[in-house]
XYZ file of N, CA and C in Angstrom:
717
model
N 84.656 105.219 121.935
C 85.590 104.251 122.901
C 84.233 103.343 123.323
N 83.171 103.430 123.273
C 82.161 102.717 123.616
C 82.185 101.778 122.927
N 82.375 101.171 121.927
C 82.344 99.797 120.703
C 83.190 99.068 121.342
N 84.788 99.541 122.140
C 85.783 98.493 122.771
C 85.657 97.872 123.605
N 86.228 96.687 123.838
C 85.900 96.336 125.029
C 87.197 96.805 126.025
N 86.400 97.459 127.007
C 87.302 97.856 128.143
C 87.609 97.910 129.485
N 88.488 97.952 129.933
C 88.296 97.607 131.479
C 88.929 98.027 132.593
N 88.473 98.608 133.428
C 89.017 100.456 134.327
C 89.735 99.587 135.434
N 90.568 100.239 135.311
C 91.565 100.102 136.705
C 91.601 101.157 137.443
N 91.662 101.067 138.900
C 91.416 102.444 139.638
C 93.166 102.179 139.982
N 94.032 103.464 140.146
C 95.115 103.736 140.574
C 95.503 104.486 141.674
N 95.767 103.774 142.962
C 95.400 104.437 144.170
C 96.958 105.055 144.967
N 96.623 105.525 145.560
C 97.202 106.082 146.714
C 98.202 107.520 147.042
N 99.173 108.083 148.208
C 98.862 109.270 148.245
C 99.421 110.348 146.932
N 99.312 111.371 147.492
C 99.839 112.254 146.516
C 101.006 112.414 146.587
N 102.339 112.135 145.068
C 103.567 112.151 145.303
C 104.164 110.867 145.599
N 103.456 109.486 145.473
C 104.292 108.515 144.996
C 104.100 108.424 144.099
N 103.671 108.801 143.261
C 103.837 108.511 142.025
C 103.279 108.018 140.793
N 102.067 107.851 141.344
C 101.086 107.382 140.604
C 100.910 107.883 139.294
N 100.893 109.256 138.762
C 100.679 109.360 137.489
C 102.561 109.344 136.647
N 103.246 109.193 137.380
C 104.401 108.008 136.690
C 104.644 107.204 136.402
N 103.881 106.306 137.071
C 103.795 105.321 136.856
C 102.679 104.522 135.670
N 101.734 105.768 135.647
C 100.549 105.488 134.875
C 101.099 105.945 133.232
N 102.419 107.180 133.182
C 102.637 107.461 131.830
C 103.959 106.298 131.239
N 104.253 105.553 132.610
C 105.190 104.587 131.836
C 104.622 103.172 131.006
N 103.966 103.181 132.052
C 102.813 101.596 131.863
C 102.407 101.565 130.847
N 101.706 103.289 129.827
C 100.590 103.501 128.997
C 102.239 104.256 127.640
N 102.850 105.066 128.069
C 104.464 105.306 126.850
C 104.881 104.716 126.580
N 105.474 103.796 128.043
C 106.747 103.600 127.739
C 107.982 104.312 127.732
N 107.538 105.477 129.017
C 108.509 106.275 128.385
C 108.588 107.117 129.745
N 109.647 107.793 129.942
C 109.684 108.558 131.083
C 109.138 109.809 131.616
N 108.231 110.088 132.746
C 107.277 111.220 132.501
C 108.517 112.687 133.018
N 107.902 113.616 131.860
C 109.885 114.555 131.591
C 109.391 115.510 133.003
N 108.272 116.314 133.240
C 108.112 116.865 134.314
C 106.803 116.458 135.288
N 107.038 115.540 136.328
C 105.843 115.049 137.042
C 105.777 115.892 138.084
N 103.792 116.149 138.261
C 103.640 117.286 139.496
C 102.638 115.998 140.138
N 102.460 116.471 141.529
C 101.266 116.172 142.664
C 100.162 116.263 141.918
N 99.389 114.743 141.526
C 98.060 114.686 141.133
C 97.179 115.270 143.534
N 96.509 116.674 143.272
C 95.936 117.275 144.377
C 94.805 117.558 144.578
N 93.757 117.484 145.060
C 92.669 117.249 145.779
C 91.806 116.460 145.250
N 90.503 116.010 144.692
C 89.713 115.071 143.958
C 89.555 115.764 142.846
N 91.379 114.728 142.031
C 90.788 114.571 140.321
C 91.149 113.494 139.566
N 90.752 113.477 138.839
C 91.052 111.879 138.154
C 91.379 112.421 136.554
N 92.410 111.279 136.064
C 92.789 111.442 135.405
C 93.317 109.963 134.363
N 92.774 109.034 133.347
C 92.479 108.389 132.902
C 93.204 107.932 131.347
N 94.092 106.615 131.667
C 94.958 106.938 130.476
C 94.673 105.543 129.649
N 94.435 105.338 128.761
C 94.298 104.074 128.191
C 95.441 102.713 127.209
N 95.579 102.217 127.616
C 96.253 101.421 126.488
C 95.684 100.120 126.123
N 96.247 99.636 125.219
C 95.773 98.279 124.502
C 96.644 97.114 125.418
N 96.229 95.836 125.475
C 96.220 94.895 126.311
C 95.752 93.367 125.221
N 96.534 92.796 125.198
C 96.672 91.100 124.775
C 97.206 90.121 125.230
N 98.257 90.173 125.735
C 99.214 89.539 126.549
C 97.749 88.234 127.454
N 97.741 87.083 126.841
C 97.219 85.819 127.600
C 95.297 85.696 127.445
N 95.313 87.002 126.711
C 93.773 87.214 126.746
C 93.156 85.620 125.506
N 91.862 85.262 125.766
C 91.528 84.273 124.913
C 91.579 85.031 123.291
N 92.151 84.234 122.363
C 92.481 84.958 120.754
C 93.122 85.752 120.634
N 94.112 86.526 121.772
C 94.812 87.204 121.646
C 93.896 88.464 121.352
N 92.571 88.941 121.803
C 92.006 89.600 121.544
C 92.376 90.918 122.066
N 92.157 92.235 121.611
C 93.117 93.601 122.009
C 91.710 93.856 123.115
N 92.084 94.179 124.569
C 91.463 94.752 125.552
C 91.808 96.355 125.822
N 91.270 97.281 125.762
C 91.812 98.420 126.547
C 91.771 98.706 127.952
N 92.854 98.959 128.453
C 92.665 99.236 129.846
C 92.796 100.321 130.190
N 92.006 101.064 130.822
C 91.567 102.497 131.526
C 92.100 102.412 132.905
N 93.228 103.186 132.966
C 93.723 103.466 134.071
C 93.307 104.502 134.605
N 92.309 105.019 135.658
C 92.292 105.529 136.521
C 92.651 106.639 137.686
N 93.693 106.898 137.155
C 94.782 107.796 138.448
C 93.760 108.657 139.224
N 93.301 108.330 140.406
C 92.440 109.415 141.678
C 93.466 110.111 142.238
N 93.032 110.980 142.359
C 94.090 112.112 143.638
C 93.146 112.666 144.766
N 94.190 113.241 145.381
C 93.509 113.218 146.925
C 94.665 112.286 147.929
N 94.206 112.286 149.456
C 94.600 112.142 150.049
C 93.511 111.232 150.814
N 94.156 110.290 151.942
C 93.183 109.363 152.776
C 93.141 110.557 153.587
N 91.820 110.129 154.728
C 91.997 110.889 155.679
C 91.021 112.527 155.710
N 90.582 112.513 153.930
C 90.441 114.507 153.703
C 88.800 114.697 154.047
N 88.320 115.748 154.146
C 87.542 115.767 154.297
C 86.467 114.864 153.808
N 84.793 114.752 153.774
C 83.863 113.995 153.803
C 83.811 114.426 152.227
N 83.762 115.475 152.069
C 82.896 115.858 150.195
C 83.752 115.062 149.671
N 85.477 115.168 149.693
C 85.999 114.761 149.088
C 86.103 113.169 148.532
N 85.895 112.825 149.489
C 85.649 111.046 149.740
C 84.558 110.680 149.280
N 83.596 111.684 148.823
C 82.090 111.654 148.653
C 82.473 111.448 147.508
N 83.230 112.520 146.816
C 83.452 112.697 144.691
C 84.254 111.373 144.732
N 85.288 110.874 145.245
C 86.213 110.089 144.662
C 85.152 108.150 145.228
N 83.879 108.728 145.633
C 83.261 107.559 145.812
C 82.145 107.759 144.375
N 82.468 108.961 143.956
C 81.366 108.609 142.504
C 82.497 107.915 141.496
N 83.789 107.950 141.578
C 84.316 107.662 140.834
C 85.245 106.159 140.934
N 84.736 105.885 141.529
C 84.723 104.282 142.098
C 83.775 103.493 141.912
N 82.341 104.284 141.933
C 81.385 103.156 141.875
C 81.314 103.365 140.310
N 81.364 104.598 139.810
C 81.425 104.022 138.085
C 82.298 103.640 137.216
N 83.038 102.963 137.885
C 84.144 101.925 137.481
C 83.308 100.385 136.989
N 82.830 99.859 137.717
C 82.239 98.549 137.378
C 80.706 99.049 138.213
N 80.128 99.540 138.058
C 78.730 99.618 138.710
C 79.169 99.447 140.045
N 79.731 98.616 141.522
C 79.539 98.529 142.402
C 81.149 98.881 142.717
N 81.739 97.710 142.122
C 83.535 97.385 142.341
C 84.561 97.703 140.830
N 85.303 98.145 140.964
C 86.134 98.377 139.847
C 86.587 96.908 139.181
N 87.298 96.907 138.404
C 87.584 95.190 138.058
C 88.925 95.309 138.586
N 89.794 96.272 138.720
C 90.973 95.886 139.226
C 91.135 97.326 139.684
N 92.484 96.863 140.782
C 92.873 98.126 141.585
C 94.445 97.432 141.636
N 95.208 98.987 140.956
C 96.358 99.261 141.560
C 96.916 99.654 142.918
N 97.355 99.367 143.736
C 97.727 100.522 144.952
C 99.422 100.800 144.925
N 99.384 102.064 145.314
C 100.593 102.845 144.441
C 101.488 103.060 146.439
N 102.860 102.680 146.239
C 103.012 103.457 147.513
C 105.079 103.316 147.098
N 105.413 105.088 148.044
C 106.054 105.433 147.969
C 107.660 104.644 149.238
N 108.131 104.005 148.433
C 108.885 102.635 149.608
C 109.736 103.857 150.213
N 110.218 105.105 150.152
C 110.715 106.106 150.865
C 110.286 106.463 151.777
N 108.725 106.094 152.195
C 108.137 106.764 153.084
C 106.948 105.991 153.677
N 107.154 105.325 154.849
C 106.448 104.655 155.191
C 105.254 104.693 155.709
N 104.554 106.313 155.622
C 103.244 106.122 155.780
C 102.263 106.066 154.971
N 103.045 106.447 153.383
C 102.105 106.268 152.252
C 101.824 104.574 151.810
N 102.793 104.047 152.564
C 102.356 102.370 152.801
C 101.446 101.948 153.579
N 101.833 102.487 154.656
C 100.477 102.695 155.885
C 98.809 102.697 155.444
N 99.254 103.883 154.561
C 97.712 104.564 154.153
C 96.930 103.658 153.074
N 97.987 102.360 152.297
C 97.456 101.626 151.649
C 96.086 100.957 152.124
N 96.169 100.591 153.200
C 95.153 99.811 153.635
C 93.988 100.808 153.842
N 93.558 102.107 153.993
C 92.714 102.924 153.771
C 91.960 102.947 152.340
N 93.350 103.171 151.667
C 92.550 103.836 150.184
C 92.116 102.152 149.437
N 92.540 101.150 150.139
C 92.077 99.904 149.782
C 90.140 100.239 149.619
N 90.388 100.147 151.687
C 89.184 99.655 151.758
C 88.084 100.607 151.525
N 88.640 101.879 151.270
C 87.694 103.337 150.759
C 87.219 102.602 149.394
N 87.602 102.062 148.190
C 87.667 101.918 147.063
C 86.628 101.019 147.059
N 86.730 99.843 148.278
C 85.661 98.839 148.330
C 84.498 98.797 149.337
N 84.367 100.329 149.920
C 83.654 101.038 150.323
C 83.381 99.573 151.681
N 84.402 99.563 152.112
C 84.731 98.697 153.654
C 85.408 99.360 154.620
N 85.530 100.799 154.218
C 86.580 102.050 155.249
C 86.200 102.006 156.654
N 84.715 101.577 157.072
C 84.998 101.559 158.638
C 84.121 99.835 158.284
N 84.352 99.476 159.843
C 84.353 97.691 160.068
C 82.787 98.029 160.786
N 82.217 97.086 160.855
C 80.390 96.549 161.580
C 81.063 97.383 162.897
N 81.963 97.782 163.227
C 81.956 98.009 164.814
C 81.928 100.065 164.847
N 82.123 99.988 163.212
C 82.432 101.754 162.944
C 83.713 102.324 163.187
N 84.752 101.110 163.400
C 86.007 101.535 163.952
C 86.855 101.729 162.543
N 87.605 102.885 161.818
C 87.970 103.043 160.883
C 88.896 102.676 160.468
N 89.664 101.821 159.549
C 91.144 101.344 159.673
C 91.626 102.554 159.344
N 93.288 102.668 159.860
C 94.095 103.778 160.062
C 95.214 103.482 158.926
N 95.760 102.083 159.515
C 96.639 101.590 159.072
C 96.603 99.733 159.547
N 98.138 99.198 159.195
C 98.152 98.288 159.305
C 97.747 97.019 160.380
N 98.244 97.971 161.821
C 98.195 97.658 163.177
C 97.042 97.256 163.467
N 95.930 97.670 162.640
C 93.981 97.308 163.008
C 93.578 97.205 161.677
N 94.387 96.167 160.513
C 93.794 95.754 159.369
C 93.657 94.716 160.008
N 92.196 93.912 159.249
C 91.885 92.461 159.235
C 91.955 92.351 158.027
N 93.115 91.421 157.816
C 93.604 90.852 156.002
C 92.239 89.847 155.989
N 91.548 89.332 156.955
C 90.526 88.304 156.239
C 89.253 89.254 155.652
N 89.572 90.628 155.887
C 88.403 91.264 154.465
C 88.906 91.168 152.888
N 90.541 90.856 152.692
C 90.375 90.992 151.341
C 91.260 88.663 151.379
N 90.503 88.121 152.001
C 90.513 86.830 152.073
C 89.801 86.034 150.699
N 88.746 87.122 150.234
C 87.830 86.076 149.987
C 87.490 87.635 148.709
N 88.164 88.680 148.394
C 88.091 89.911 147.647
C 87.934 89.656 146.346
N 87.098 89.494 145.533
C 86.734 89.176 143.990
C 87.577 90.444 143.114
N 88.116 91.521 143.697
C 88.550 92.315 142.590
C 90.669 91.751 142.842
N 90.885 92.154 141.779
C 92.185 91.707 141.840
C 93.329 93.072 142.109
N 93.733 92.715 142.681
C 94.827 94.169 143.379
C 96.299 93.740 142.913
N 97.214 94.499 142.940
C 98.025 94.622 142.890
C 98.899 96.121 143.379
N 100.026 95.677 144.085
C 100.721 96.440 144.864
C 101.873 97.125 144.027
N 102.509 98.056 143.887
C 103.723 98.747 143.073
C 104.560 99.652 144.091
N 105.482 99.937 144.117
C 106.370 100.090 145.296
C 107.335 101.396 144.225
N 107.090 102.477 144.759
C 107.834 103.203 143.111
C 109.501 104.115 144.557
N 110.449 104.710 143.455
C 111.709 104.975 144.098
C 112.556 103.592 145.027
N 112.275 102.729 144.053
C 113.225 102.135 144.220
C 114.588 102.290 143.980
N 115.011 102.965 143.703
C 115.785 103.503 143.354
C 116.823 104.527 144.403
N 115.572 105.095 145.340
C 116.447 106.124 146.375
C 116.651 105.471 147.504
N 115.819 103.870 147.696
C 116.852 103.561 148.355
C 117.616 102.786 148.770
N 118.935 103.477 150.361
C 119.817 103.126 150.722
C 120.797 101.417 150.266
N 121.227 101.093 149.750
C 121.249 99.733 149.844
C 121.191 98.928 151.070
N 122.088 99.560 151.970
C 121.715 98.864 153.454
C 120.470 98.511 154.118
N 119.746 99.372 152.965
C 118.150 99.508 153.901
C 117.062 98.826 153.292
N 117.581 98.110 151.785
C 116.928 97.321 151.012
C 116.422 96.736 151.279
N 117.064 95.542 152.698
C 116.417 94.303 152.747
C 115.219 94.286 153.389
N 115.225 95.540 154.571
C 114.086 95.767 155.758
C 113.161 96.438 154.952
N 113.316 97.300 153.680
C 112.009 97.961 153.265
C 111.212 96.515 152.354
N 111.840 95.521 151.770
C 111.736 94.623 150.930
C 111.137 92.987 151.621
N 111.294 93.441 152.931
C 110.181 92.774 154.214
C 108.940 93.257 154.686
N 108.989 95.146 154.387
C 108.465 95.124 154.630
C 106.863 95.007 153.526
N 107.147 95.102 152.557
C 106.460 95.425 151.097
C 106.374 94.171 151.267
N 106.682 93.039 151.404
C 106.202 91.138 151.489
C 104.967 91.001 152.825
N 104.757 91.508 153.685
C 103.787 91.742 154.221
C 102.730 92.602 154.259
N 102.860 93.826 153.520
C 101.892 94.363 152.396
C 101.353 93.720 151.480
N 102.100 92.618 150.718
C 101.094 91.804 149.797
C 100.328 90.249 150.109
N 101.467 90.502 151.007
C 100.017 89.165 152.420
C 99.152 89.795 152.510
N 99.211 91.320 153.434
C 98.039 91.133 153.593
C 96.733 91.428 152.072
N 97.568 92.214 151.617
C 96.495 92.469 150.395
C 96.292 91.292 149.590
N 96.359 90.339 149.818
C 96.728 88.894 148.762
C 96.653 88.923 147.370
N 97.891 89.920 147.265
C 98.100 90.831 145.685
C 100.211 90.382 145.965
N 100.291 90.560 144.561
C 101.516 90.276 143.932
C 101.875 91.807 143.938
N 103.159 91.948 144.753
C 104.178 93.213 144.740
C 104.956 93.276 143.394
N 105.367 94.651 143.067
C 106.573 94.927 141.726
C 107.150 96.365 142.635
N 108.159 96.011 142.727
C 109.473 97.466 142.946
C 109.790 97.806 142.307
N 109.934 99.148 141.895
C 110.384 99.959 140.476
C 110.718 101.125 140.682
N 111.486 101.341 139.890
C 112.098 103.219 139.540
C 111.224 103.748 138.061
N 110.294 104.620 138.308
C 109.579 105.344 137.247
C 110.331 105.847 136.448
N 111.808 106.139 136.477
C 112.662 107.007 135.631
C 113.500 105.904 135.223
N 113.077 104.451 135.057
C 113.848 103.566 134.353
C 112.937 102.501 133.595
N 112.340 102.747 132.703
C 111.387 101.980 131.690
C 111.995 100.148 131.874
N 113.478 100.361 132.046
C 113.766 98.467 131.877
C 113.268 97.802 133.250
N 112.274 98.823 134.086
C 111.705 97.823 135.435
C 110.855 96.636 135.271
N 110.169 96.971 134.039
C 109.186 96.638 132.910
C 109.427 96.109 131.592
N 110.778 95.813 131.664
C 110.654 95.014 130.273
C 110.340 94.075 130.182
N 109.831 93.696 128.542
C 109.155 92.633 128.832
C 110.181 90.936 128.981
N 109.633 90.256 129.795
C 110.571 89.057 130.023
C 111.122 88.986 131.429
N 110.905 90.465 131.938
C 111.178 90.501 133.385
C 110.318 90.086 134.233
N 110.250 89.517 135.269
C 109.365 89.374 136.773
C 108.207 90.294 136.793
N 108.526 91.880 136.880
C 108.041 92.661 137.060
C 106.763 92.262 135.629
N 107.358 92.371 134.726
C 106.356 92.152 132.999
C 105.679 91.139 133.735
N 106.047 90.484 133.593
C 105.101 88.844 134.166
C 103.776 89.291 135.149
N 104.212 89.708 136.548
C 103.407 90.376 137.458
C 102.108 91.321 136.475
N 102.858 92.116 136.204
C 101.952 93.134 135.689
C 100.823 92.493 134.619
N 101.057 91.654 133.495
C 100.530 90.602 132.841
C 99.466 89.734 133.430
N 99.903 89.127 134.143
C 99.097 87.673 135.214
C 98.056 88.907 135.784
N 98.058 90.308 136.297
C 97.018 90.758 137.042
C 96.388 91.654 135.815
N 96.652 91.868 134.259
C 95.686 92.265 133.810
C 94.703 91.117 133.277
N 95.377 89.708 133.089
C 94.602 88.405 132.787
C 93.744 88.779 133.730
N 94.015 88.723 134.827
C 93.119 88.519 136.141
C 91.689 89.523 136.162
N 92.225 91.222 135.451
C 90.718 92.286 135.169
C 89.934 91.992 134.316
N 90.660 91.318 133.268
C 90.431 90.856 132.300
C 88.912 90.077 131.999
N 89.644 89.003 132.639
C 88.554 87.603 132.972
C 87.471 88.262 133.846
N 87.839 89.072 135.234
C 86.859 89.341 135.539
C 85.488 90.023 135.214
N 86.025 90.935 134.262
C 85.345 91.936 133.618
C 84.585 91.066 132.646
N 84.990 90.499 131.990
C 84.205 89.858 130.465
C 83.870 88.526 130.557
N 84.319 87.259 131.857
C 84.748 85.929 131.872
C 83.585 85.524 133.041
N 84.196 85.749 133.811
C 83.449 85.662 134.561
C 82.621 85.808 135.250
N 81.113 84.725 135.883
C 80.042 85.507 136.053
C 80.336 85.147 137.140
N 80.963 84.694 138.117
C 81.318 84.132 139.701
C 82.626 84.762 139.654
N 82.572 85.857 140.234
C 83.868 86.797 140.958
C 84.885 86.147 141.735
N 83.957 85.112 141.776
C 84.834 84.244 143.415
C 85.968 83.417 143.280
N 85.428 83.217 141.726
C 85.760 82.074 140.659
C 87.149 82.245 139.481
N 88.427 82.651 139.358
C 88.812 83.107 139.127
C 90.124 82.438 138.767
N 90.244 81.280 138.062
C 91.383 80.411 137.617
C 92.042 81.397 136.564
N 92.754 81.936 136.153
C 93.471 82.404 135.395
C 93.303 81.761 133.965
N 93.713 83.431 132.974
C 94.346 82.562 131.594
C 95.859 81.456 131.902
N 95.722 80.805 130.521
C 96.670 79.913 129.974
C 97.461 79.981 129.377
N 96.853 80.841 128.271
C 97.446 81.198 127.760
C 98.308 81.848 127.402
N 99.555 82.283 127.560
C 100.181 83.592 127.391
C 101.108 83.477 126.485
N 100.917 84.533 125.727
C 101.807 85.032 124.672
C 102.735 86.019 124.043
N 101.956 87.124 124.312
C 102.789 88.557 124.273
C 102.445 89.586 125.276
N 103.106 90.324 125.732
C 103.065 91.773 126.666
C 103.600 92.784 125.322
N 102.259 93.621 125.075
C 102.081 94.472 124.445
C 101.523 95.656 124.407
N 102.403 96.331 125.229
C 101.317 98.009 125.285
C 101.747 99.068 123.971
N 100.478 99.791 124.184
C 100.387 100.515 123.096
C 99.500 102.047 123.526
N 100.001 103.196 123.627
C 99.272 103.791 123.820
C 98.241 104.840 123.670
N 97.472 105.153 124.375
C 95.611 105.662 123.742
C 95.934 107.142 124.648
N 95.545 108.301 124.426
C 95.062 109.049 125.510
C 93.256 109.347 125.479
N 92.448 109.336 126.667
C 91.361 109.529 127.253
C 90.939 110.552 127.798
N 90.554 111.468 126.969
C 90.521 112.481 127.471
C 89.143 112.713 127.822
């Protein structure tokens, strides 16, 4: 794999929120039959090829790093996770997918800590640990050079009469992280079908991470690819 053009993307979120199912769906375009929680400080890496919107439709291999564990865990586990984070791209990953369970408000709140931990910003200059959105400073991501994508899972499990409130909450999260949002059901591949708004958002995110990794000298300047032609996923597995 060393000779291939690879881009590494962290997939972060609480255990049980559906990260493994999401990664499987992205790579295989199939539902994960028997999902299990990724516990402890574990790492699962899967690869799919991608060429939507990239110059000359060149194929890039997106490594999706599904990082296990939970925020607020013991320092030894956080230190081990830091090795995963720092190995992604010297100091920063090329992109981060933040995954939360739409039926679990706490998993949404914990995304603040996940994101700041991954970017080595989990404590402010005053030493106050960010615990949730109530003490989160959105300015920390106003000029963040790492592309972020927010994905909410288990959309099918939200009662119709509560969906409006949940979608309002995810809209605030999207604004805080300065990231686009996708809400889906990992047991239904149609949510990411080619041509849907979700597929367009996903392609736009991968365009950004490819551009950051290979075409942007100044990571704060990311205009985005303009030549969008194909949406193509093909699964590989990286052991």
